[in-house]
Coordinates of C-alpha atoms in Angstrom, one line a residue:
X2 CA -14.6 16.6 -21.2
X3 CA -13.7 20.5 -20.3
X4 CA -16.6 21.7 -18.0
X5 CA -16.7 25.5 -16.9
X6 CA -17.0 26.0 -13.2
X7 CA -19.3 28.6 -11.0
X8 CA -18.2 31.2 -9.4
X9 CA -15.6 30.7 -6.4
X10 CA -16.0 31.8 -2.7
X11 CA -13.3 33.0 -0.5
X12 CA -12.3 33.8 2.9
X13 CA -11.2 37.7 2.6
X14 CA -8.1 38.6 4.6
X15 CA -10.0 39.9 7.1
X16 CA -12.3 37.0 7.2
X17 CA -14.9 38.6 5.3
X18 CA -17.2 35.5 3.9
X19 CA -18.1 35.3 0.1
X20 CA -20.0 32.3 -1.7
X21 CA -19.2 28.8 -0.6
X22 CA -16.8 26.5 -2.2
X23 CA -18.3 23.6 -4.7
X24 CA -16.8 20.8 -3.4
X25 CA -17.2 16.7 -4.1
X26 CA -18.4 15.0 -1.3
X27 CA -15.6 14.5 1.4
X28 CA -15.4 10.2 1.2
X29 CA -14.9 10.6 -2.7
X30 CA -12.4 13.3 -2.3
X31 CA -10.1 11.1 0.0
X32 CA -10.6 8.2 -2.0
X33 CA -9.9 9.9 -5.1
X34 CA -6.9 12.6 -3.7
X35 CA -5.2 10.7 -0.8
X36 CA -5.8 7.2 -0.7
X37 CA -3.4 5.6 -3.4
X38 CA -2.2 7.5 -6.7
X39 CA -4.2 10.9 -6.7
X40 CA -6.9 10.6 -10.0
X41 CA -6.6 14.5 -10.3
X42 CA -8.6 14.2 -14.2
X43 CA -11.6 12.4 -12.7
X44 CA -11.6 14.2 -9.5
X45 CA -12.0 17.2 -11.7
X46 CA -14.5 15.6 -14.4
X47 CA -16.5 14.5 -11.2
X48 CA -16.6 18.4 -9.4
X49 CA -17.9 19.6 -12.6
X50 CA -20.4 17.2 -13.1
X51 CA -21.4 17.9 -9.8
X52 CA -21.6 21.5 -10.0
X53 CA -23.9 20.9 -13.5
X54 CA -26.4 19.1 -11.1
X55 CA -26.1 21.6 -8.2
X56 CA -26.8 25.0 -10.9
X57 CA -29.8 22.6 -12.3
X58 CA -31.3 21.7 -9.1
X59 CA -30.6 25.5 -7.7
X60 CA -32.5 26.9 -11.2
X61 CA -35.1 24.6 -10.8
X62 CA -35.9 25.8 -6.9
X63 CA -35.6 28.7 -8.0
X64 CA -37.8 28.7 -11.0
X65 CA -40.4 26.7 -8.4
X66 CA -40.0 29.6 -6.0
X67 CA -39.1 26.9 -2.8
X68 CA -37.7 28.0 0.3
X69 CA -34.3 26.6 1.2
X70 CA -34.5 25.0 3.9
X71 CA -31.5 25.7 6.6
X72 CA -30.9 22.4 8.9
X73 CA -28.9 24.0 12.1
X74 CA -25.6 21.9 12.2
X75 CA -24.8 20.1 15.9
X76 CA -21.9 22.8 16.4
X77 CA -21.3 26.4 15.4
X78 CA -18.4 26.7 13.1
X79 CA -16.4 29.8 15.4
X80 CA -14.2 32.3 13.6
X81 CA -10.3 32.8 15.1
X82 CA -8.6 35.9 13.4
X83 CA -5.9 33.9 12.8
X84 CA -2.8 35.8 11.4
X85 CA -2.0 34.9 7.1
X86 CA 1.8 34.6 8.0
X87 CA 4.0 34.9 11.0
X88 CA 7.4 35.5 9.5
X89 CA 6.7 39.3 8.2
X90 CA 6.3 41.4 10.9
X91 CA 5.2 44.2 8.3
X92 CA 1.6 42.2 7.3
X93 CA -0.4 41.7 10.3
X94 CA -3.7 40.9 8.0
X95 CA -5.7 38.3 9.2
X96 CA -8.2 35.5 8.1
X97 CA -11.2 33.4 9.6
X98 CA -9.5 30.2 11.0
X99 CA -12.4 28.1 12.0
X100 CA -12.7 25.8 14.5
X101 CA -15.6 23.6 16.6
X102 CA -16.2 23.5 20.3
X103 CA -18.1 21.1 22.8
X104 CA -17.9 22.4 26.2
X105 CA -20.6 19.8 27.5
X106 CA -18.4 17.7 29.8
X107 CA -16.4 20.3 30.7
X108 CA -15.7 20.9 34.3
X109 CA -13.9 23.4 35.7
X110 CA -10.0 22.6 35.8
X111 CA -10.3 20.3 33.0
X112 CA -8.1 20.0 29.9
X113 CA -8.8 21.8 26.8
X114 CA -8.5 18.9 24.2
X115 CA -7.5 20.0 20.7
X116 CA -7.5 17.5 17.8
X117 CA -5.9 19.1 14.3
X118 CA -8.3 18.9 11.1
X119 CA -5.4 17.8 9.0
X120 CA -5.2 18.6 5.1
X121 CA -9.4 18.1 5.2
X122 CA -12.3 20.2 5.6
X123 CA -12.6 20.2 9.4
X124 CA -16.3 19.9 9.7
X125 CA -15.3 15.9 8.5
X126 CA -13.8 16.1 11.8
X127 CA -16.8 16.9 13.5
X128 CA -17.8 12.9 14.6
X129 CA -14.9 13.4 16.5
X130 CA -16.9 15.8 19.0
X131 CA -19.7 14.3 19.0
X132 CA -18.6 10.3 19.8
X133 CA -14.8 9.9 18.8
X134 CA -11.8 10.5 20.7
X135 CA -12.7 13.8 21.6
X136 CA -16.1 12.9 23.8
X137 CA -14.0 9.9 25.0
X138 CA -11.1 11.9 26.2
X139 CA -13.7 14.8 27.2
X140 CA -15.8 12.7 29.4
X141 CA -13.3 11.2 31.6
X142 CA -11.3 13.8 32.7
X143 CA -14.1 16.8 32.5
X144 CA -12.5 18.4 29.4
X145 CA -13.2 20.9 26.8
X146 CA -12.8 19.9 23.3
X147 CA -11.5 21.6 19.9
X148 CA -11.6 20.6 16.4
X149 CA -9.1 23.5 14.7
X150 CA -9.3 23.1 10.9
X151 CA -5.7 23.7 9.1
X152 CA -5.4 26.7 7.1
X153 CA -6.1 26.9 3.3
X154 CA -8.7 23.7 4.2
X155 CA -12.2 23.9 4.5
X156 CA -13.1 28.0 4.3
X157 CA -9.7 29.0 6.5
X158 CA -8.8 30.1 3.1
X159 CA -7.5 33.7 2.5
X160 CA -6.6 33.7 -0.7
X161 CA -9.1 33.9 -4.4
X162 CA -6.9 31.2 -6.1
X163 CA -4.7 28.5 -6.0
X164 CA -1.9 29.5 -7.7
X165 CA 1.8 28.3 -7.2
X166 CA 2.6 32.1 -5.3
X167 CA -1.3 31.9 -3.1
X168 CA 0.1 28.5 -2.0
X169 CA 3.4 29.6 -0.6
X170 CA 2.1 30.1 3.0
X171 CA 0.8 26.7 3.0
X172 CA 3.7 24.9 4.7
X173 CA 4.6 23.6 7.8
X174 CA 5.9 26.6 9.3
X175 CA 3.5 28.6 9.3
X176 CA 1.1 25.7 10.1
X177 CA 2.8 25.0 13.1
X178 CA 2.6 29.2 14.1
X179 CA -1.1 28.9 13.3
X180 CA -2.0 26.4 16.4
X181 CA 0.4 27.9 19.0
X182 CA -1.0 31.2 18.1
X183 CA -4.8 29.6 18.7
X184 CA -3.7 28.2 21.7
X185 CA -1.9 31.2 23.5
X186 CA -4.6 33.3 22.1
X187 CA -7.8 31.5 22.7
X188 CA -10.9 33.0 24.0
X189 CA -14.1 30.6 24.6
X190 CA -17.3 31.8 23.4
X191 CA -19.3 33.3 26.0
X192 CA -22.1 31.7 24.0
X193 CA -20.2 28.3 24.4
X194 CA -19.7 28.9 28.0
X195 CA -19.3 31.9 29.9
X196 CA -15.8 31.1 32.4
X197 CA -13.0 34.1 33.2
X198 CA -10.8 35.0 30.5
X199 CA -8.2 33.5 30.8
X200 CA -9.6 30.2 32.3
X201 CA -8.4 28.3 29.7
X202 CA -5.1 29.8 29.5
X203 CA -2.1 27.2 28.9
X204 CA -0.7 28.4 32.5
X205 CA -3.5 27.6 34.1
X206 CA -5.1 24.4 31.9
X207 CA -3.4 21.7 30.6
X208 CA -3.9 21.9 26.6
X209 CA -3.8 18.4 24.9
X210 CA -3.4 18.2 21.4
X211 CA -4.2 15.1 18.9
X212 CA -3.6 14.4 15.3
X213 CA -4.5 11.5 13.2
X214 CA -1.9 10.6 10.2
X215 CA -0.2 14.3 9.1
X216 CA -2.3 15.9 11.7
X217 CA -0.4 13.1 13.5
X218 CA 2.8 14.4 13.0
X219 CA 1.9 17.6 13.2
X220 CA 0.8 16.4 17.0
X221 CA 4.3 15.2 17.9
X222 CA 5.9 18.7 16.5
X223 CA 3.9 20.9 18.7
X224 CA 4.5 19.3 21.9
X225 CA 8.1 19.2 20.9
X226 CA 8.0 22.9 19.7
X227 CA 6.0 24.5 22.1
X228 CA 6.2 22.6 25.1
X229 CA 5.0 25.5 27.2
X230 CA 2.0 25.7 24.9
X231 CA 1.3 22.1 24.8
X232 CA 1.3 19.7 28.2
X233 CA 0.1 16.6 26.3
X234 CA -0.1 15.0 22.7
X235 CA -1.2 11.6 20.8
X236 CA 0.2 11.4 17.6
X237 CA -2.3 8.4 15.7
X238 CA -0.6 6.8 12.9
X239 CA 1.7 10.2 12.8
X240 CA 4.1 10.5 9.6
X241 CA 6.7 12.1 11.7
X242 CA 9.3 10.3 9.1
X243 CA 8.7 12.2 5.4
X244 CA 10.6 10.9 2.1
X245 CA 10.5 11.4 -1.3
X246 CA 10.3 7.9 -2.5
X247 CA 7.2 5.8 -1.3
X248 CA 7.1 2.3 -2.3
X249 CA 6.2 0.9 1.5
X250 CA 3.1 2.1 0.9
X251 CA 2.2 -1.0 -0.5
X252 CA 4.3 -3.5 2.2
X253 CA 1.4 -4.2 4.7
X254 CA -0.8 -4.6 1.8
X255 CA 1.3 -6.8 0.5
X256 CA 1.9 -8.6 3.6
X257 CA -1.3 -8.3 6.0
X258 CA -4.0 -8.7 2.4
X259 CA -5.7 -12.2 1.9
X260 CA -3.1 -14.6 0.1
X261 CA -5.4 -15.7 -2.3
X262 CA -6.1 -11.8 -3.1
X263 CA -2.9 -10.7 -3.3
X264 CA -1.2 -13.6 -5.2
X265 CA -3.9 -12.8 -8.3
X266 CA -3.0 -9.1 -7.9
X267 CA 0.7 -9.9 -8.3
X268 CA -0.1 -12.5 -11.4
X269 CA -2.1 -10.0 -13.1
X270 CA 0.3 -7.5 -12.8
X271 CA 2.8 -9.0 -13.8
X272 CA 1.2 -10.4 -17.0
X273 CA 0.3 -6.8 -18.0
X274 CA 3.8 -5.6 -17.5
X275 CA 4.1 -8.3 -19.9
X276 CA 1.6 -7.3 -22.7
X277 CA 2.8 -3.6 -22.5
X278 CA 6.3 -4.6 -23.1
X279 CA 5.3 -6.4 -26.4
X280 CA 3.4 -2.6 -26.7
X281 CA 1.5 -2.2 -30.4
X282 CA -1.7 -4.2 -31.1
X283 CA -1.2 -6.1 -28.2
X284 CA -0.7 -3.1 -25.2
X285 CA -4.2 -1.9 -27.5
X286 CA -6.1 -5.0 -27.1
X287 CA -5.6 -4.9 -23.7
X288 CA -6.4 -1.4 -23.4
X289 CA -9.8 -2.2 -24.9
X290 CA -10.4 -5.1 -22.6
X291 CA -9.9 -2.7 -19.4
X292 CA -12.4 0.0 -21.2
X293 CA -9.3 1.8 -21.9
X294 CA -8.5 1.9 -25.4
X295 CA -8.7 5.6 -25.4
X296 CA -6.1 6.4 -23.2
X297 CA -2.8 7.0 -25.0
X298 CA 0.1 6.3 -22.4
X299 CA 0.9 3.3 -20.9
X300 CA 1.8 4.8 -17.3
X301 CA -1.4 6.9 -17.3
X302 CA -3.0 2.8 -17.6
X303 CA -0.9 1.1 -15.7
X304 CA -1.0 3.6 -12.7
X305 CA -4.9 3.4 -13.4
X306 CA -4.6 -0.5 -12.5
X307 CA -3.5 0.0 -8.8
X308 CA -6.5 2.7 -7.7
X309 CA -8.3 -0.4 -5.7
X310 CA -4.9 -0.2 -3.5
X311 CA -6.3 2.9 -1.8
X312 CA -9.7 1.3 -0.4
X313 CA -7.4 -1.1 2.1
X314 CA -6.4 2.3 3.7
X315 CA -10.3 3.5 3.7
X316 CA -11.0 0.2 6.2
X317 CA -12.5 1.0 9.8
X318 CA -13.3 -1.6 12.8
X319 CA -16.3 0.3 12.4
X320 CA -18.0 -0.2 8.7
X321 CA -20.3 3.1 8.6
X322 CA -16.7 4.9 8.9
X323 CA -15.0 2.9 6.7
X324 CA -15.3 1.3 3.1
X325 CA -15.3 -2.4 2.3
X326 CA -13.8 -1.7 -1.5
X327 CA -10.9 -3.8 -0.6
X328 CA -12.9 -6.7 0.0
X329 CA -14.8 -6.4 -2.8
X330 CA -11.9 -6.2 -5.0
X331 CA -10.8 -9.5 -3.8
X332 CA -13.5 -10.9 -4.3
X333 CA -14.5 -9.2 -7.7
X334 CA -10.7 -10.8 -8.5
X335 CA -11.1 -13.9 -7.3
X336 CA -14.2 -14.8 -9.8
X337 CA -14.2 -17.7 -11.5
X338 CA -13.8 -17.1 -14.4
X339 CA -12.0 -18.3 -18.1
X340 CA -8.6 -16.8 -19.7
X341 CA -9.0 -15.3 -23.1
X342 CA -7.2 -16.5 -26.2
X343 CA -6.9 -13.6 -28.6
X344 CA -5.1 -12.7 -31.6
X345 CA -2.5 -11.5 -29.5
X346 CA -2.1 -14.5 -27.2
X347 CA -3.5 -15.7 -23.6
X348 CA -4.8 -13.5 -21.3
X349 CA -5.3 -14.9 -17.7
X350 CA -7.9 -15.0 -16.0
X351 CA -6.7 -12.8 -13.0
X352 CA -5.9 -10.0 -15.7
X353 CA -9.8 -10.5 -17.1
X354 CA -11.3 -10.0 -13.9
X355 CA -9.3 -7.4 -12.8
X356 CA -10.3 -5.7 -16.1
X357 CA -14.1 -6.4 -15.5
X358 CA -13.5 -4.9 -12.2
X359 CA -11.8 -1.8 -13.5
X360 CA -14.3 -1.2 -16.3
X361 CA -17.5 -1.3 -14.1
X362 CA -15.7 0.5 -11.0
X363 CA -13.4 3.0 -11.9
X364 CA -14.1 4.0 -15.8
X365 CA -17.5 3.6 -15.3
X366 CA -17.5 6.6 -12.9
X367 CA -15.9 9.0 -15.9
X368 CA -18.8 11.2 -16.9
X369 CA -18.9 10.7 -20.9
X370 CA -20.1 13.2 -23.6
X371 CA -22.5 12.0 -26.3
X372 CA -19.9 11.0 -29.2
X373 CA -16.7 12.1 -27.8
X374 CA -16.0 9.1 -25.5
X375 CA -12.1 9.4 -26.2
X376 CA -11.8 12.6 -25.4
X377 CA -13.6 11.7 -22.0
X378 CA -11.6 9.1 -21.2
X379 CA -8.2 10.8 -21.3
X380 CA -9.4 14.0 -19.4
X381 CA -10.4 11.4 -16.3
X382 CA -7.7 9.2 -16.2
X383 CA -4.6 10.7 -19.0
X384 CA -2.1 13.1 -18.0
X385 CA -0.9 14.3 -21.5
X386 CA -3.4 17.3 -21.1
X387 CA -1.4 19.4 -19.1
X388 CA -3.6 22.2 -19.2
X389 CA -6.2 20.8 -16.4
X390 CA -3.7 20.9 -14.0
X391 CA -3.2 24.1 -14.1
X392 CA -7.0 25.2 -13.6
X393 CA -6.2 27.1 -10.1
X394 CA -9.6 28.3 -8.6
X395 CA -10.5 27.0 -5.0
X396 CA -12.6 24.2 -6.0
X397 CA -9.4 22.6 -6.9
X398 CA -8.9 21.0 -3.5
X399 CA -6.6 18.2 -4.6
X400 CA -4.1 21.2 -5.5
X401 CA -3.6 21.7 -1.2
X402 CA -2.0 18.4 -0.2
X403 CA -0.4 17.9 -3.5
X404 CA 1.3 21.6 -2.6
X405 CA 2.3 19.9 0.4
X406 CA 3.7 16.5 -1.0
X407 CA 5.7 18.4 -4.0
X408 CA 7.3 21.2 -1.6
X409 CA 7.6 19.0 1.9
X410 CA 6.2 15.7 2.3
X411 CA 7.3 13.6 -0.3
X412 CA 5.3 10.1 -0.3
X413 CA 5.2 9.3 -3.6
X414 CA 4.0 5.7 -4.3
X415 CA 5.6 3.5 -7.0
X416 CA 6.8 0.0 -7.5
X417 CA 9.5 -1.3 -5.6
X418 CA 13.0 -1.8 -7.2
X419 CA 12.8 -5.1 -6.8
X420 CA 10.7 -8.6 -5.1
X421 CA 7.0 -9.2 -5.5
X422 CA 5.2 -6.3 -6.8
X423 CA 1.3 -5.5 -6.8
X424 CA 2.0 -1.7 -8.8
X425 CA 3.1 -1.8 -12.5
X426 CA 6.8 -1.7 -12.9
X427 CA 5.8 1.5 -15.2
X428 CA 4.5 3.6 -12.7
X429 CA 7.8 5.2 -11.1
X430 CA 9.1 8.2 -9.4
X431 CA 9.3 10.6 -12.4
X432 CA 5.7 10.0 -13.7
X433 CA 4.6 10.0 -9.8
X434 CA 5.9 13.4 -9.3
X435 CA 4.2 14.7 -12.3
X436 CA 1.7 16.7 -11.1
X437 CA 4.5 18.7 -9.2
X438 CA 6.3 19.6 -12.4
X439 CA 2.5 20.1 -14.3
X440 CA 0.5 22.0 -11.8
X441 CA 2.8 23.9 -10.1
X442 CA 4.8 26.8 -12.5
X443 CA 7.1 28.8 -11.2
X444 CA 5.7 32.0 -9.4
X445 CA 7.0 35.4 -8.9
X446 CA 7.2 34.7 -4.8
X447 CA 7.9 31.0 -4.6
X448 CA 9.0 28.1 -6.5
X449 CA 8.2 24.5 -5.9
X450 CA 11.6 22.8 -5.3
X451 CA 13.2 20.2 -7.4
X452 CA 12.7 17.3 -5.0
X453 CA 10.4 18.0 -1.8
X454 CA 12.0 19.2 1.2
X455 CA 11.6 16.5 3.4
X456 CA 14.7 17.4 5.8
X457 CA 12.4 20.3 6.6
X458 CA 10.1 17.5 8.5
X459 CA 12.8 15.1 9.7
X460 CA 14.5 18.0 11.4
X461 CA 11.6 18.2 14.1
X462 CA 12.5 14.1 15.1
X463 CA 12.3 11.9 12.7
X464 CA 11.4 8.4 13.6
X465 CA 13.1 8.9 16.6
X466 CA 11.0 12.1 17.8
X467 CA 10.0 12.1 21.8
X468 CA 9.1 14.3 24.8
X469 CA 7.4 13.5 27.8
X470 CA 3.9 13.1 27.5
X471 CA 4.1 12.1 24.0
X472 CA 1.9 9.0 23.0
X473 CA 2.1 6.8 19.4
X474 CA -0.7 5.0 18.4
X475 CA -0.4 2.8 15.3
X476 CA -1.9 0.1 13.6
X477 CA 0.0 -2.7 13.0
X478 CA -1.6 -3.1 9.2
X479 CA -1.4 0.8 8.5
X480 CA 0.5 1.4 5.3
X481 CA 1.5 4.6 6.3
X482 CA 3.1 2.4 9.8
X483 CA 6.7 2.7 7.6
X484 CA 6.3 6.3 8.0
X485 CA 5.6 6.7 11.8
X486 CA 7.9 6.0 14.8
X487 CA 5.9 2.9 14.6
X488 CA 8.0 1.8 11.9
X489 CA 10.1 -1.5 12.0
X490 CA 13.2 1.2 11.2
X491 CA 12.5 3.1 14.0
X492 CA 14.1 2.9 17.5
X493 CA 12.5 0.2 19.6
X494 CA 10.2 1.9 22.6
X495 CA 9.2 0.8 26.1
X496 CA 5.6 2.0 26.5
X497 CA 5.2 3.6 29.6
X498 CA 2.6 6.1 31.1
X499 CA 4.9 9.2 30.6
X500 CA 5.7 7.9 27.1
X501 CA 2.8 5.7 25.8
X502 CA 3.2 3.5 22.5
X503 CA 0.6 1.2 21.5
X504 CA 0.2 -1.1 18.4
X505 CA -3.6 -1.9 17.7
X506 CA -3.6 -5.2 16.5
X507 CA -5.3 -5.7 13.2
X508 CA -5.7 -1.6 13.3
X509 CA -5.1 0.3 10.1
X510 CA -4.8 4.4 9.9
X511 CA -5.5 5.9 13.0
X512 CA -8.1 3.4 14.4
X513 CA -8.8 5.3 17.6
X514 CA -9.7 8.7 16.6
X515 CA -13.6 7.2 15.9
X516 CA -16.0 5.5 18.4
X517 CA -19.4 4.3 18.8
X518 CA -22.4 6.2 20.5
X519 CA -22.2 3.5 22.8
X520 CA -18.8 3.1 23.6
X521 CA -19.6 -0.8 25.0
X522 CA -20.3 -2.0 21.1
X523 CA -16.8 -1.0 20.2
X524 CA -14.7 -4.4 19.7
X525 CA -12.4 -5.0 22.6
X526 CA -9.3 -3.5 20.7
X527 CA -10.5 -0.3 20.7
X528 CA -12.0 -0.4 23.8
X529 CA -8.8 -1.1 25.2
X530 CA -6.8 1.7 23.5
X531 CA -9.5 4.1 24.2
X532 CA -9.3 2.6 28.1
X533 CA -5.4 3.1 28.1
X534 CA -5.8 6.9 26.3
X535 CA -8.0 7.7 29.3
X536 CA -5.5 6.4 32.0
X537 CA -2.8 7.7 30.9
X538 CA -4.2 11.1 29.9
X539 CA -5.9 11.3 33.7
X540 CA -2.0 11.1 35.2
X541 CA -0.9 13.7 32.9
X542 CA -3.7 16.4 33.7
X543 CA -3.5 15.6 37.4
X544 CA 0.6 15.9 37.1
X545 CA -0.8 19.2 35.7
X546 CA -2.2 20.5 38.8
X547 CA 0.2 19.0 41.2
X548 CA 3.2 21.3 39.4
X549 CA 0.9 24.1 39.3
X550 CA -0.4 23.6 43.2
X551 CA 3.6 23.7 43.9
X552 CA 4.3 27.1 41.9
X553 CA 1.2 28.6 43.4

């Protein structure tokens, strides 16, 4: 199904404000873009479904002649003329970075407290202000707090498309420039709070910065690159370790998952590695059985089969923030329930239910056209049409990270080489680093590289990455914990309060960066790593003011 799209918006260079962005709901966009293999063709069938509903709801207000009513959001979105590119000294245009301020704890000689919006719209980030890490931090040490969304997310976008040559400034580099240059920079709102101008300079306030999972990483590199700029960072579940093959994505899934669960998984894997070897009639009839028949390459099914993966990464401690989809895969495969004996030979019963749970949860979601349901099918979940990927307006968000993973990052997730295995054997490097070769064409500015670039974010530390006043949090389930200097291949660290490292038992991707209005309801894991954040943040602000008391 090919639906047009409306008409974009876009940040000018001089952060002149057009029509908004269409965009799918933020949850369904990290399920569907960064939690397990990417479904680019049903992200897309999705957003212009949506946008069908949003022109019919918008025509019939309008044909109804009702008001629109404008709800005033908790905190103003504030505009930084943040500069497009720092490495030509010849283009000095500039673009709306936004970012989100609560001064309400703030007392004067406090720390300004900035957590990184990561490769999302930053207003997700917003819970952060309000009763997350932020508040926490905020409130016990009399802080000022900062969500800064990342440039080409959210509408801190300065370009009209997504093309392979709009994308080139959309690296690490230039990332990295874009915070320092906030930072030293920086003016508070006088409707915020009026203070002097440069109160909140980083020579007179300690600025700490924090970053969940690549905002993580990017936490460790600007402490360690602008150490002047930055007294403090947490890095929470950082991926300061980047490669181009993935497979220990799946290890703590594999390992930490109910027994029972994952033991089915494996079986009915394995069994349909099986059938698809046999291919023909067979590989069809199971097709069919999955609500698949339609789809014409066996990688395009088989990668289909380990979507569910991506909900254990969704989990919280707290269930309004997180997803229980994991659970209810297990127990959606754990039904009883009969093998088939077909024409083509026994089916198991792991592989039925794990079809019955594909068909009503995943290809049930594909929006279908009256009498063209093959055509449907592929566009959600085949990747033979190579022409959707290279649909480059801005409501293409899952082109932004992808940039990032084809031309830096790496992380592609496939079957392991050898051992148990809950990911089809089919689903390997080449076919996961499709979309790099599909959606990316070479440009008359920049070309994405062969492989991804990776030594460009090893070269800033690695797994091995420290600096005083550098804290790791991790959870000891996170499948991204291979990545971080949490990893069981990184060096082995002695917490202390100069260097903090902390392992949150039965924590998954950056379990601290959320709390609870009342911060007494959290469980007593994150209380306690929310406790120890405090602490050891307190010493390094008032280490602050004792340096600065012996230079004045």
């Amino acid at each position: 199904m090919r639906a047009s799209t409306v008409s974009l918006g876009v940040i000018g260079l001089l952060g002149t404000s057009v029509n908004a962005i269409s965009r799918l709901d933020g949850r369904v966009s990290e399920q569907l873009l960064r939690s397990g293999p990417p479904q680019i063709g049903l992200f897309q069938a999705l957003l212009a479904q949506q946008t069908e509903d949003d022109a019919r709801v918008a025509l019939h207000q309008n044909s109804a002649q009702k008001p629109l009513q404008v709800v005033k959001p908790t905190y103003e979105a504030h505009c930084f003329p943040q500069l497009k590119t720092h490495f030509n000294d010849e283009d000095k245009s500039t673009f709306c970075q936004r970012y989100w301020v609560d001064a309400s704890n703030y007392k004067e000689g406090g720390p300004v407290f900035v957590l990184d919006g990561g490769e999302t719209d930053g207003a997700n980030r917003i819970p952060f202000l309000e009763k997350g890490i932020l508040q926490i931090l905020a409130n016990a040490t009399g802080g000022l707090s900062i969500v800064l969304e990342h440039r080409y997310y959210g509408e801190s976008i300065f370009v009209d498309s997504l093309t392979t040559d709009n994308l080139r400034w959309l690296n690490n580099e230039e990332a990295l420039e874009d915070s320092a240059y906030f930072i030293e920079n920086f003016k508070l709102p006088k409707s915020v709070l009026d203070v002097e101008a440069d109160a909140l300079s980083p020579k007179k306030t300690p600025w700490i910065y924090y970053g969940g999972s690549y905002a993580g990483a990017r936490a460790a590199h600007m402490r360690v690159q602008y150490p002047h700029l930055v007294w403090g960072a947490i890095a929470s579940s950082g991926v300061t370790h980047a490669q181009v093959e993935y497979s220990e994505y799946f290890q703590p899934i594999q390992k930490y998952g109910p027994v029972d669960c994952i033991s089915a998984l494996s079986d009915a894997i394995t069994a349909v590695d099986s059938i698809l070897d046999i291919g023909g009639p067979a590989a069809h009839a199971l097709k069919s059985l999955f609500g698949l028949a339609e789809l014409s390459d066996d990688q395009d099914f088989a990668s289909l089969l380990s979507t569910p993966l991506g909900f254990w990464q969704g989990q919280n401690w707290d269930p309004k923030v997180g997803t229980d989809g994991f659970e209810n895969f297990c127990a959606a495969l754990l039904e009883p329930s009969l093998p088939i004996l077909g024409k083509y030979g026994r089916i198991p019963s792991a592989v039925v239910n794990l079809a019955k749970y594909i068909r009503e949860n995943i290809v049930s979601r594909c929006p279908r056209t009256p009498g063209n349901p093959a055509s449907d099918i592929e566009e959600c979940f085949g990747t033979q049409n190579a022409t959707k990927y290279l649909n480059t307006d801005l409501d293409q968000e899952w082109r932004l990270w992808e940039f990032q993973v084809c031309t830096q990052w790496g992380y592609f997730q496939f079957a392991p080489a050898e051992g148990p295995r809950i990911v089809s054997k089919r689903v390997d490097l080449e076919y996961a680093s499709k979309p790099c070769r599909l959606a990316y064409p070479p440009g008359e500015h920049f070309t994405v590289p062969a492989a991804p670039d990776v030594e460009s974010v090893n070269a800033r530390g690695d797994f091995a990455i420290e600096m005083d006043r550098l804290a790791f949090i991790d959870g000891d389930r996170d499948p991204w914990r291979p990545a971080t200097p949490g990893s069981d291949l990184a060096p082995k660290r002695k917490s202390t309060v100069n260097k903090p490292v902390h392992l949150i038992y039965n924590g998954i991707h950056h379990y601290d960066e959320n709390g609870l209005s009342d911060h007494d309801k959290e469980p007593a894991r994150i209380r306690d790593i929310h406790e120890l954040e405090k602490n050891f943040i307190s010493e390094w602000v008032a280490h602050f003011h004792d340096e600065k008391a012996k230079t004045a």
